[in-house]
PDB file of C-alpha atoms and ligand atoms in Angstrom:
ATOM      1  CA  UNK U   1      -8.866   0.764  13.013  1.00  0.00           C
ATOM      2  CA  UNK U   2      -7.479   4.190  13.056  1.00  0.00           C
ATOM      3  CA  UNK U   3      -9.453   6.474  10.421  1.00  0.00           C
ATOM      4  CA  UNK U   4      -7.853   9.903   9.785  1.00  0.00           C
ATOM      5  CA  UNK U   5      -9.671  12.355   7.578  1.00  0.00           C
ATOM      6  CA  UNK U   6      -7.433  14.738   5.957  1.00  0.00           C
ATOM      7  CA  UNK U   7      -8.635  17.994   4.503  1.00  0.00           C
ATOM      8  CA  UNK U   8      -6.901  17.453   1.329  1.00  0.00           C
ATOM      9  CA  UNK U   9      -5.137  14.974  -1.013  1.00  0.00           C
ATOM     10  CA  UNK U  10      -2.005  16.672  -0.151  1.00  0.00           C
ATOM     11  CA  UNK U  11      -2.116  16.555   3.537  1.00  0.00           C
ATOM     12  CA  UNK U  12      -3.021  12.727   3.240  1.00  0.00           C
ATOM     13  CA  UNK U  13      -0.072  11.952   1.242  1.00  0.00           C
ATOM     14  CA  UNK U  14       2.285  13.879   3.522  1.00  0.00           C
ATOM     15  CA  UNK U  15       1.015  12.012   6.476  1.00  0.00           C
ATOM     16  CA  UNK U  16       1.305   8.608   4.811  1.00  0.00           C
ATOM     17  CA  UNK U  17       4.747   9.550   3.750  1.00  0.00           C
ATOM     18  CA  UNK U  18       5.766  10.636   7.143  1.00  0.00           C
ATOM     19  CA  UNK U  19       4.629   7.210   8.545  1.00  0.00           C
ATOM     20  CA  UNK U  20       6.669   5.238   6.061  1.00  0.00           C
ATOM     21  CA  UNK U  21       9.836   7.498   6.422  1.00  0.00           C
ATOM     22  CA  UNK U  22       9.436   6.917  10.465  1.00  0.00           C
ATOM     23  CA  UNK U  23       9.321   3.161   9.684  1.00  0.00           C
ATOM     24  CA  UNK U  24      12.569   3.360   7.668  1.00  0.00           C
ATOM     25  CA  UNK U  25      14.259   5.549  10.080  1.00  0.00           C
ATOM     26  CA  UNK U  26      13.482   3.425  13.006  1.00  0.00           C
ATOM     27  CA  UNK U  27      14.507   0.218  11.079  1.00  0.00           C
ATOM     28  CA  UNK U  28      16.580   0.982   7.990  1.00  0.00           C
ATOM     29  CA  UNK U  29      16.364  -2.487   6.551  1.00  0.00           C
ATOM     30  CA  UNK U  30      12.594  -2.451   6.632  1.00  0.00           C
ATOM     31  CA  UNK U  31      10.316  -4.705   4.437  1.00  0.00           C
ATOM     32  CA  UNK U  32       7.673  -2.069   2.495  1.00  0.00           C
ATOM     33  CA  UNK U  33       4.780  -3.504   0.732  1.00  0.00           C
ATOM     34  CA  UNK U  34       4.032  -0.968  -1.925  1.00  0.00           C
ATOM     35  CA  UNK U  35       0.786  -0.153  -4.106  1.00  0.00           C
ATOM     36  CA  UNK U  36       0.282   1.036  -7.458  1.00  0.00           C
ATOM     37  CA  UNK U  37      -2.864   3.168  -8.759  1.00  0.00           C
ATOM     38  CA  UNK U  38      -3.138   6.921  -8.694  1.00  0.00           C
ATOM     39  CA  UNK U  39      -3.875   7.161  -4.921  1.00  0.00           C
ATOM     40  CA  UNK U  40      -0.224   6.406  -3.582  1.00  0.00           C
ATOM     41  CA  UNK U  41       1.353   8.934  -6.154  1.00  0.00           C
ATOM     42  CA  UNK U  42       1.449  11.805  -3.888  1.00  0.00           C
ATOM     43  CA  UNK U  43       2.718   9.589  -1.066  1.00  0.00           C
ATOM     44  CA  UNK U  44       5.563   8.410  -3.279  1.00  0.00           C
ATOM     45  CA  UNK U  45       6.311  11.934  -4.539  1.00  0.00           C
ATOM     46  CA  UNK U  46       6.633  13.076  -0.852  1.00  0.00           C
ATOM     47  CA  UNK U  47       9.109  10.149  -0.170  1.00  0.00           C
ATOM     48  CA  UNK U  48      11.235  11.225  -3.037  1.00  0.00           C
ATOM     49  CA  UNK U  49      11.210  14.959  -1.666  1.00  0.00           C
ATOM     50  CA  UNK U  50      12.396  13.445   1.702  1.00  0.00           C
ATOM     51  CA  UNK U  51      14.968  11.507   0.133  1.00  0.00           C
ATOM     52  CA  UNK U  52      16.463  14.332  -2.091  1.00  0.00           C
ATOM     53  CA  UNK U  53      16.120  17.103   0.356  1.00  0.00           C
ATOM     54  CA  UNK U  54      16.145  15.480   3.903  1.00  0.00           C
ATOM     55  CA  UNK U  55      18.621  12.422   3.436  1.00  0.00           C
ATOM     56  CA  UNK U  56      15.869   9.798   3.922  1.00  0.00           C
ATOM     57  CA  UNK U  57      17.922   6.725   3.234  1.00  0.00           C
ATOM     58  CA  UNK U  58      16.510   3.651   1.472  1.00  0.00           C
ATOM     59  CA  UNK U  59      19.727   1.672   0.819  1.00  0.00           C
ATOM     60  CA  UNK U  60      18.794  -1.057   2.941  1.00  0.00           C
ATOM     61  CA  UNK U  61      14.986  -1.162   2.458  1.00  0.00           C
ATOM     62  CA  UNK U  62      13.381  -4.097   0.696  1.00  0.00           C
ATOM     63  CA  UNK U  63      10.172  -3.709  -1.131  1.00  0.00           C
ATOM     64  CA  UNK U  64       7.426  -6.111  -2.426  1.00  0.00           C
ATOM     65  CA  UNK U  65       4.691  -4.670  -4.559  1.00  0.00           C
ATOM     66  CA  UNK U  66       0.971  -6.065  -4.413  1.00  0.00           C
ATOM     67  CA  UNK U  67       0.277  -6.999  -7.935  1.00  0.00           C
ATOM     68  CA  UNK U  68       1.097  -7.000 -11.698  1.00  0.00           C
ATOM     69  CA  UNK U  69      -0.789  -7.593 -14.804  1.00  0.00           C
ATOM     70  CA  UNK U  70      -0.144 -10.920 -16.330  1.00  0.00           C
ATOM     71  CA  UNK U  71       1.252 -10.677 -19.936  1.00  0.00           C
ATOM     72  CA  UNK U  72       2.780  -7.123 -19.550  1.00  0.00           C
ATOM     73  CA  UNK U  73       6.642  -7.011 -19.796  1.00  0.00           C
ATOM     74  CA  UNK U  74       8.110  -4.798 -17.008  1.00  0.00           C
ATOM     75  CA  UNK U  75       9.080  -2.406 -19.875  1.00  0.00           C
ATOM     76  CA  UNK U  76       5.435  -1.909 -20.881  1.00  0.00           C
ATOM     77  CA  UNK U  77       4.390   1.618 -19.730  1.00  0.00           C
ATOM     78  CA  UNK U  78       1.152   0.394 -18.368  1.00  0.00           C
ATOM     79  CA  UNK U  79       2.805  -2.384 -16.343  1.00  0.00           C
ATOM     80  CA  UNK U  80       3.028  -1.916 -12.540  1.00  0.00           C
ATOM     81  CA  UNK U  81       6.862  -2.405 -12.699  1.00  0.00           C
ATOM     82  CA  UNK U  82       7.174   0.372 -15.205  1.00  0.00           C
ATOM     83  CA  UNK U  83       4.749   2.608 -12.885  1.00  0.00           C
ATOM     84  CA  UNK U  84       6.979   2.034  -9.638  1.00  0.00           C
ATOM     85  CA  UNK U  85      10.114   2.828 -11.717  1.00  0.00           C
ATOM     86  CA  UNK U  86       8.589   6.005 -12.913  1.00  0.00           C
ATOM     87  CA  UNK U  87       7.092   7.372  -9.524  1.00  0.00           C
ATOM     88  CA  UNK U  88       9.443   5.899  -6.965  1.00  0.00           C
ATOM     89  CA  UNK U  89      12.262   3.485  -7.844  1.00  0.00           C
ATOM     90  CA  UNK U  90      14.173   5.679 -10.202  1.00  0.00           C
ATOM     91  CA  UNK U  91      14.110   8.630  -7.687  1.00  0.00           C
ATOM     92  CA  UNK U  92      15.526   7.062  -4.461  1.00  0.00           C
ATOM     93  CA  UNK U  93      18.244   4.657  -3.579  1.00  0.00           C
ATOM     94  CA  UNK U  94      16.493   1.332  -3.064  1.00  0.00           C
ATOM     95  CA  UNK U  95      18.970  -1.269  -4.395  1.00  0.00           C
ATOM     96  CA  UNK U  96      17.443  -2.721  -7.603  1.00  0.00           C
ATOM     97  CA  UNK U  97      18.206  -6.280  -6.044  1.00  0.00           C
ATOM     98  CA  UNK U  98      15.931  -5.481  -3.024  1.00  0.00           C
ATOM     99  CA  UNK U  99      12.705  -4.553  -5.193  1.00  0.00           C
ATOM    100  CA  UNK U 100      10.185  -7.265  -5.940  1.00  0.00           C
ATOM    101  CA  UNK U 101       7.213  -6.791  -8.261  1.00  0.00           C
ATOM    102  CA  UNK U 102       5.502  -9.779  -9.305  1.00  0.00           C
ATOM    103  CA  UNK U 103       6.564 -10.904 -12.630  1.00  0.00           C
ATOM    104  CA  UNK U 104       3.500 -11.021 -15.172  1.00  0.00           C
ATOM    105  CA  UNK U 105       5.580 -13.164 -17.715  1.00  0.00           C
ATOM    106  CA  UNK U 106       6.519 -15.887 -15.270  1.00  0.00           C
ATOM    107  CA  UNK U 107       6.527 -19.202 -17.239  1.00  0.00           C
ATOM    108  CA  UNK U 108       4.813 -20.972 -14.363  1.00  0.00           C
ATOM    109  CA  UNK U 109       2.772 -18.444 -12.535  1.00  0.00           C
ATOM    110  CA  UNK U 110       1.906 -21.079  -9.726  1.00  0.00           C
ATOM    111  CA  UNK U 111       5.541 -21.675  -9.047  1.00  0.00           C
ATOM    112  CA  UNK U 112       6.183 -17.800  -9.239  1.00  0.00           C
ATOM    113  CA  UNK U 113       3.593 -17.246  -6.540  1.00  0.00           C
ATOM    114  CA  UNK U 114       5.055 -19.753  -4.210  1.00  0.00           C
ATOM    115  CA  UNK U 115       8.410 -18.179  -4.660  1.00  0.00           C
ATOM    116  CA  UNK U 116       7.011 -14.664  -4.023  1.00  0.00           C
ATOM    117  CA  UNK U 117       5.503 -15.704  -0.871  1.00  0.00           C
ATOM    118  CA  UNK U 118       8.625 -17.575   0.297  1.00  0.00           C
ATOM    119  CA  UNK U 119      10.616 -14.349  -0.471  1.00  0.00           C
ATOM    120  CA  UNK U 120       8.503 -12.371   1.608  1.00  0.00           C
ATOM    121  CA  UNK U 121       8.879 -14.828   4.570  1.00  0.00           C
ATOM    122  CA  UNK U 122      12.416 -15.008   3.873  1.00  0.00           C
ATOM    123  CA  UNK U 123      12.861 -11.200   4.692  1.00  0.00           C
ATOM    124  CA  UNK U 124      11.126 -11.426   7.680  1.00  0.00           C
ATOM    125  CA  UNK U 125       7.640 -10.314   6.525  1.00  0.00           C
ATOM    126  CA  UNK U 126       6.391  -6.932   5.576  1.00  0.00           C
ATOM    127  CA  UNK U 127       6.719  -4.140   8.172  1.00  0.00           C
ATOM    128  CA  UNK U 128       4.301  -1.716   6.566  1.00  0.00           C
ATOM    129  CA  UNK U 129       1.976  -2.198   3.712  1.00  0.00           C
ATOM    130  CA  UNK U 130       0.460   0.387   1.754  1.00  0.00           C
ATOM    131  CA  UNK U 131      -2.835  -0.102  -0.017  1.00  0.00           C
ATOM    132  CA  UNK U 132      -5.240   1.747  -2.144  1.00  0.00           C
ATOM    133  CA  UNK U 133      -8.926   0.473  -2.772  1.00  0.00           C
ATOM    134  CA  UNK U 134     -10.379  -0.322  -5.850  1.00  0.00           C
ATOM    135  CA  UNK U 135     -14.002   0.839  -6.955  1.00  0.00           C
ATOM    136  CA  UNK U 136     -15.351  -2.677  -6.059  1.00  0.00           C
ATOM    137  CA  UNK U 137     -13.753  -2.570  -2.628  1.00  0.00           C
ATOM    138  CA  UNK U 138     -10.659  -4.704  -3.522  1.00  0.00           C
ATOM    139  CA  UNK U 139      -7.095  -4.415  -1.994  1.00  0.00           C
ATOM    140  CA  UNK U 140      -4.405  -5.352  -4.459  1.00  0.00           C
ATOM    141  CA  UNK U 141      -6.281  -7.307  -7.065  1.00  0.00           C
ATOM    142  CA  UNK U 142      -8.414  -9.286  -4.511  1.00  0.00           C
ATOM    143  CA  UNK U 143     -11.741  -9.050  -6.418  1.00  0.00           C
ATOM    144  CA  UNK U 144     -14.978  -9.534  -4.890  1.00  0.00           C
ATOM    145  CA  UNK U 145     -15.425 -13.241  -3.648  1.00  0.00           C
ATOM    146  CA  UNK U 146     -11.516 -13.562  -2.941  1.00  0.00           C
ATOM    147  CA  UNK U 147     -11.079 -15.926  -0.227  1.00  0.00           C
ATOM    148  CA  UNK U 148     -10.096 -13.646   2.962  1.00  0.00           C
ATOM    149  CA  UNK U 149      -7.404 -16.333   3.590  1.00  0.00           C
ATOM    150  CA  UNK U 150      -6.205 -16.125  -0.039  1.00  0.00           C
ATOM    151  CA  UNK U 151      -2.415 -15.991  -0.819  1.00  0.00           C
ATOM    152  CA  UNK U 152      -0.613 -14.849  -3.792  1.00  0.00           C
ATOM    153  CA  UNK U 153      -1.958 -16.155  -6.797  1.00  0.00           C
ATOM    154  CA  UNK U 154      -3.634 -15.765 -10.263  1.00  0.00           C
ATOM    155  CA  UNK U 155      -6.673 -13.622 -10.491  1.00  0.00           C
ATOM    156  CA  UNK U 156      -9.346 -12.791 -13.009  1.00  0.00           C
ATOM    157  CA  UNK U 157     -10.258  -9.225 -13.054  1.00  0.00           C
ATOM    158  CA  UNK U 158     -14.051  -8.088 -12.876  1.00  0.00           C
ATOM    159  CA  UNK U 159     -15.358  -6.030 -15.835  1.00  0.00           C
ATOM    160  CA  UNK U 160     -15.648  -2.854 -13.289  1.00  0.00           C
ATOM    161  CA  UNK U 161     -11.874  -3.268 -12.690  1.00  0.00           C
ATOM    162  CA  UNK U 162     -10.968  -3.505 -16.098  1.00  0.00           C
ATOM    163  CA  UNK U 163     -13.157  -0.440 -17.123  1.00  0.00           C
ATOM    164  CA  UNK U 164     -11.724   1.585 -14.137  1.00  0.00           C
ATOM    165  CA  UNK U 165      -8.087   0.830 -15.384  1.00  0.00           C
ATOM    166  CA  UNK U 166      -8.834   1.479 -19.042  1.00  0.00           C
ATOM    167  CA  UNK U 167      -7.940   4.973 -18.515  1.00  0.00           C
ATOM    168  CA  UNK U 168      -4.411   4.143 -18.237  1.00  0.00           C
ATOM    169  CA  UNK U 169      -4.563   2.236 -21.709  1.00  0.00           C
ATOM    170  CA  UNK U 170      -5.176   3.644 -25.292  1.00  0.00           C
ATOM    171  CA  UNK U 171      -8.153   1.231 -25.687  1.00  0.00           C
ATOM    172  CA  UNK U 172     -10.092  -0.874 -23.119  1.00  0.00           C
ATOM    173  CA  UNK U 173      -9.348  -4.081 -25.056  1.00  0.00           C
ATOM    174  CA  UNK U 174      -5.726  -3.601 -24.222  1.00  0.00           C
ATOM    175  CA  UNK U 175      -6.369  -4.072 -20.401  1.00  0.00           C
ATOM    176  CA  UNK U 176      -5.016  -7.337 -19.475  1.00  0.00           C
ATOM    177  CA  UNK U 177      -7.775  -9.545 -17.719  1.00  0.00           C
ATOM    178  CA  UNK U 178      -5.721 -11.404 -15.509  1.00  0.00           C
ATOM    179  CA  UNK U 179      -3.312 -10.474 -12.911  1.00  0.00           C
ATOM    180  CA  UNK U 180      -0.881 -12.039 -10.139  1.00  0.00           C
ATOM    181  CA  UNK U 181      -1.809 -10.556  -6.769  1.00  0.00           C
ATOM    182  CA  UNK U 182      -0.914 -10.879  -2.980  1.00  0.00           C
ATOM    183  CA  UNK U 183      -3.749 -12.405  -1.237  1.00  0.00           C
ATOM    184  CA  UNK U 184      -5.850 -11.031   1.360  1.00  0.00           C
ATOM    185  CA  UNK U 185      -4.136 -13.543   3.705  1.00  0.00           C
ATOM    186  CA  UNK U 186      -0.718 -12.460   2.684  1.00  0.00           C
ATOM    187  CA  UNK U 187      -1.566  -8.656   3.083  1.00  0.00           C
ATOM    188  CA  UNK U 188      -3.026  -9.312   6.543  1.00  0.00           C
ATOM    189  CA  UNK U 189       0.182 -10.834   7.672  1.00  0.00           C
ATOM    190  CA  UNK U 190       1.872  -7.435   7.169  1.00  0.00           C
ATOM    191  CA  UNK U 191       2.721  -6.001  10.629  1.00  0.00           C
ATOM    192  CA  UNK U 192       1.403  -2.521   9.966  1.00  0.00           C
ATOM    193  CA  UNK U 193      -1.100  -1.414   7.038  1.00  0.00           C
ATOM    194  CA  UNK U 194      -2.058   1.921   5.785  1.00  0.00           C
ATOM    195  CA  UNK U 195      -4.947   2.201   3.335  1.00  0.00           C
ATOM    196  CA  UNK U 196      -5.287   5.448   1.362  1.00  0.00           C
ATOM    197  CA  UNK U 197      -8.341   6.734  -0.455  1.00  0.00           C
ATOM    198  CA  UNK U 198      -9.140  10.093  -1.998  1.00  0.00           C
ATOM    199  CA  UNK U 199     -11.916  11.572  -4.190  1.00  0.00           C
ATOM    200  CA  UNK U 200     -15.732  11.479  -4.079  1.00  0.00           C
ATOM    201  CA  UNK U 201     -15.876   8.275  -6.280  1.00  0.00           C
ATOM    202  CA  UNK U 202     -14.597   6.068  -3.378  1.00  0.00           C
ATOM    203  CA  UNK U 203     -16.843   7.604  -0.692  1.00  0.00           C
ATOM    204  CA  UNK U 204     -19.318   4.744  -0.852  1.00  0.00           C
ATOM    205  CA  UNK U 205     -16.961   1.731  -1.025  1.00  0.00           C
ATOM    206  CA  UNK U 206     -14.736   3.318   1.819  1.00  0.00           C
ATOM    207  CA  UNK U 207     -17.830   3.536   3.996  1.00  0.00           C
ATOM    208  CA  UNK U 208     -18.693  -0.086   3.085  1.00  0.00           C
ATOM    209  CA  UNK U 209     -15.254  -1.360   3.978  1.00  0.00           C
ATOM    210  CA  UNK U 210     -14.662   0.542   7.056  1.00  0.00           C
ATOM    211  CA  UNK U 211     -18.001   0.446   8.828  1.00  0.00           C
ATOM    212  CA  UNK U 212     -19.873  -2.409   6.953  1.00  0.00           C
ATOM    213  CA  UNK U 213     -19.765  -5.989   7.554  1.00  0.00           C
ATOM    214  CA  UNK U 214     -16.562  -8.106   6.923  1.00  0.00           C
ATOM    215  CA  UNK U 215     -17.093  -9.840   3.773  1.00  0.00           C
ATOM    216  CA  UNK U 216     -15.316 -11.338   0.961  1.00  0.00           C
ATOM    217  CA  UNK U 217     -17.496  -9.429  -1.264  1.00  0.00           C
ATOM    218  CA  UNK U 218     -15.611  -6.332  -0.246  1.00  0.00           C
ATOM    219  CA  UNK U 219     -11.990  -7.520   0.236  1.00  0.00           C
ATOM    220  CA  UNK U 220     -11.089  -4.143   1.874  1.00  0.00           C
ATOM    221  CA  UNK U 221     -13.326  -5.087   4.788  1.00  0.00           C
ATOM    222  CA  UNK U 222     -11.010  -7.812   5.932  1.00  0.00           C
ATOM    223  CA  UNK U 223      -8.613  -4.997   7.411  1.00  0.00           C
ATOM    224  CA  UNK U 224     -11.061  -4.705  10.193  1.00  0.00           C
ATOM    225  CA  UNK U 225      -9.557  -8.044  11.506  1.00  0.00           C
ATOM    226  CA  UNK U 226      -6.031  -6.367  11.422  1.00  0.00           C
ATOM    227  CA  UNK U 227      -4.615  -5.047  14.748  1.00  0.00           C
ATOM    228  CA  UNK U 228      -2.903  -2.191  13.321  1.00  0.00           C
ATOM    229  CA  UNK U 229      -4.439  -0.192  10.401  1.00  0.00           C
ATOM    230  CA  UNK U 230      -4.511   3.235   9.631  1.00  0.00           C
ATOM    231  CA  UNK U 231      -7.050   4.423   7.075  1.00  0.00           C
ATOM    232  CA  UNK U 232      -6.108   7.770   5.603  1.00  0.00           C
ATOM    233  CA  UNK U 233      -8.848   9.289   3.699  1.00  0.00           C
ATOM    234  CA  UNK U 234      -9.637  12.897   2.292  1.00  0.00           C
ATOM    235  CA  UNK U 235     -12.824  14.691   2.903  1.00  0.00           C
ATOM    236  CA  UNK U 236     -14.459  13.582  -0.196  1.00  0.00           C
ATOM    237  CA  UNK U 237     -13.463   9.957   0.162  1.00  0.00           C
ATOM    238  CA  UNK U 238     -14.656  10.216   3.813  1.00  0.00           C
ATOM    239  CA  UNK U 239     -18.001  11.886   3.015  1.00  0.00           C
ATOM    240  CA  UNK U 240     -20.113   8.638   3.715  1.00  0.00           C
ATOM    241  CA  UNK U 241     -18.469   7.697   6.855  1.00  0.00           C
ATOM    242  CA  UNK U 242     -21.234   7.641   9.799  1.00  0.00           C
ATOM    243  CA  UNK U 243     -18.781   8.081  12.507  1.00  0.00           C
ATOM    244  CA  UNK U 244     -16.735  10.561  10.675  1.00  0.00           C
ATOM    245  CA  UNK U 245     -17.261  12.973  13.559  1.00  0.00           C
ATOM    246  CA  UNK U 246     -15.856  10.567  16.114  1.00  0.00           C
ATOM    247  CA  UNK U 247     -12.836   9.917  13.903  1.00  0.00           C
ATOM    248  CA  UNK U 248     -11.811  13.802  13.678  1.00  0.00           C
ATOM    249  CA  UNK U 249     -12.544  13.834  17.541  1.00  0.00           C
ATOM    250  CA  UNK U 250      -9.940  11.016  17.975  1.00  0.00           C
ATOM    251  CA  UNK U 251      -7.334  12.872  15.873  1.00  0.00           C
ATOM    252  CA  UNK U 252      -7.974  16.295  17.514  1.00  0.00           C
ATOM    253  CA  UNK U 253      -7.640  14.821  20.949  1.00  0.00           C
ATOM    254  CA  UNK U 254      -4.525  12.937  19.889  1.00  0.00           C
ATOM    255  CA  UNK U 255      -3.053  15.667  18.494  1.00  0.00           C
ATOM    256  CA  UNK U 256      -3.518  17.780  21.646  1.00  0.00           C
ATOM    257  CA  UNK U 257      -2.695  15.086  24.038  1.00  0.00           C
ATOM    258  CA  UNK U 258      -0.818  11.962  22.613  1.00  0.00           C
ATOM    259  CA  UNK U 259       0.818  13.213  19.417  1.00  0.00           C
ATOM    260  CA  UNK U 260       3.219  10.396  19.288  1.00  0.00           C
ATOM    261  CA  UNK U 261       0.215   7.764  19.159  1.00  0.00           C
ATOM    262  CA  UNK U 262      -1.190   9.377  15.782  1.00  0.00           C
ATOM    263  CA  UNK U 263      -0.962   6.640  13.199  1.00  0.00           C
ATOM    264  CA  UNK U 264      -0.252   3.995  15.599  1.00  0.00           C
ATOM    265  CA  UNK U 265      -3.505   2.417  14.653  1.00  0.00           C
ATOM    266  CA  UNK U 266      -5.034   2.816  18.213  1.00  0.00           C
TER     267      UNK U 266
HETATM  268  C1  GLP Z   1      -5.857  -1.038  -9.004  1.00  0.00           C
HETATM  269  C2  GLP Z   1      -4.803  -1.854  -8.078  1.00  0.00           C
HETATM  270  C3  GLP Z   1      -5.031  -1.547  -6.753  1.00  0.00           C
HETATM  271  C4  GLP Z   1      -5.502  -0.220  -6.504  1.00  0.00           C
HETATM  272  C5  GLP Z   1      -6.604   0.214  -7.211  1.00  0.00           C
HETATM  273  C6  GLP Z   1      -7.090   1.554  -7.182  1.00  0.00           C
HETATM  274  O1  GLP Z   1      -6.947  -1.963  -9.065  1.00  0.00           O
HETATM  275  N1  GLP Z   1      -4.709  -3.155  -8.192  1.00  0.00           N
HETATM  276  O2  GLP Z   1      -3.966  -1.784  -5.783  1.00  0.00           O
HETATM  277  O3  GLP Z   1      -5.799   0.058  -4.995  1.00  0.00           O
HETATM  278  O4  GLP Z   1      -6.135  -0.105  -8.656  1.00  0.00           O
HETATM  279  O5  GLP Z   1      -6.727   2.356  -7.910  1.00  0.00           O
HETATM  280  P1  GLP Z   1      -6.561   3.974  -7.760  1.00  0.00           P
HETATM  281  O6  GLP Z   1      -5.772   4.382  -6.639  1.00  0.00           O
HETATM  282  O7  GLP Z   1      -6.096   4.633  -9.199  1.00  0.00           O
HETATM  283  O8  GLP Z   1      -7.819   4.552  -7.689  1.00  0.00           O
END
């Protein structure tokens, strides 16, 4: 795992966007795995800036989002599809037909989940997967206890997740209690993973996920098994990391001696 501690949220967002931009330049038809939540908003903003001012071209890019609430139509302002339109899709040139967000209104969720997995495989798998981390250590909506081999499926959200996400809704009762989510196993098949975390609220769970034992109780800890993961945190979210000094030292040495290897998961 490569852990990069940035001074600010802005620095973290720029670094994540740069890694995604490099991937897209290197392989214009890259398959991107995308996340929602407040954490990646800065990264999307930077990608939009690169598209508008530096000509970053998304015309061949394919995207798969991690998750979606069950029962919210894509037009609902709190649906993840709506979020993605607002913060990214409406501002860059990804063809609409290349965009995949789980459909929370699917008639058969089981069939839909199988179809979604098959689509990912059909496009050759995910090249780079962006992730945030939930307050209970979940990635996507893989709540504590999710199998580390799980695939795209229906998941019941924990009360903590419902409370955490209630800030986006008028009333907590409006937060759906079910979601369709890529599984931990699905996520681990991405060729590269970038996990982002910022703010003091994430400090404990980031330390547990990165430096604690691998456990289905903290599904983000499964990332320790992946061969190419970059964890980007700001100072606040990295505050409880025991090896923070080492991570900073690695970054300094690479910046001086091997700048091309920053973010290469080594
Ligand atoms: C939701 C999403 C996750 C996201 C998490 C954290 O639960 N399903 O993908 O990582 O929220 O959100 P935030 O970035 O707002 O802290």
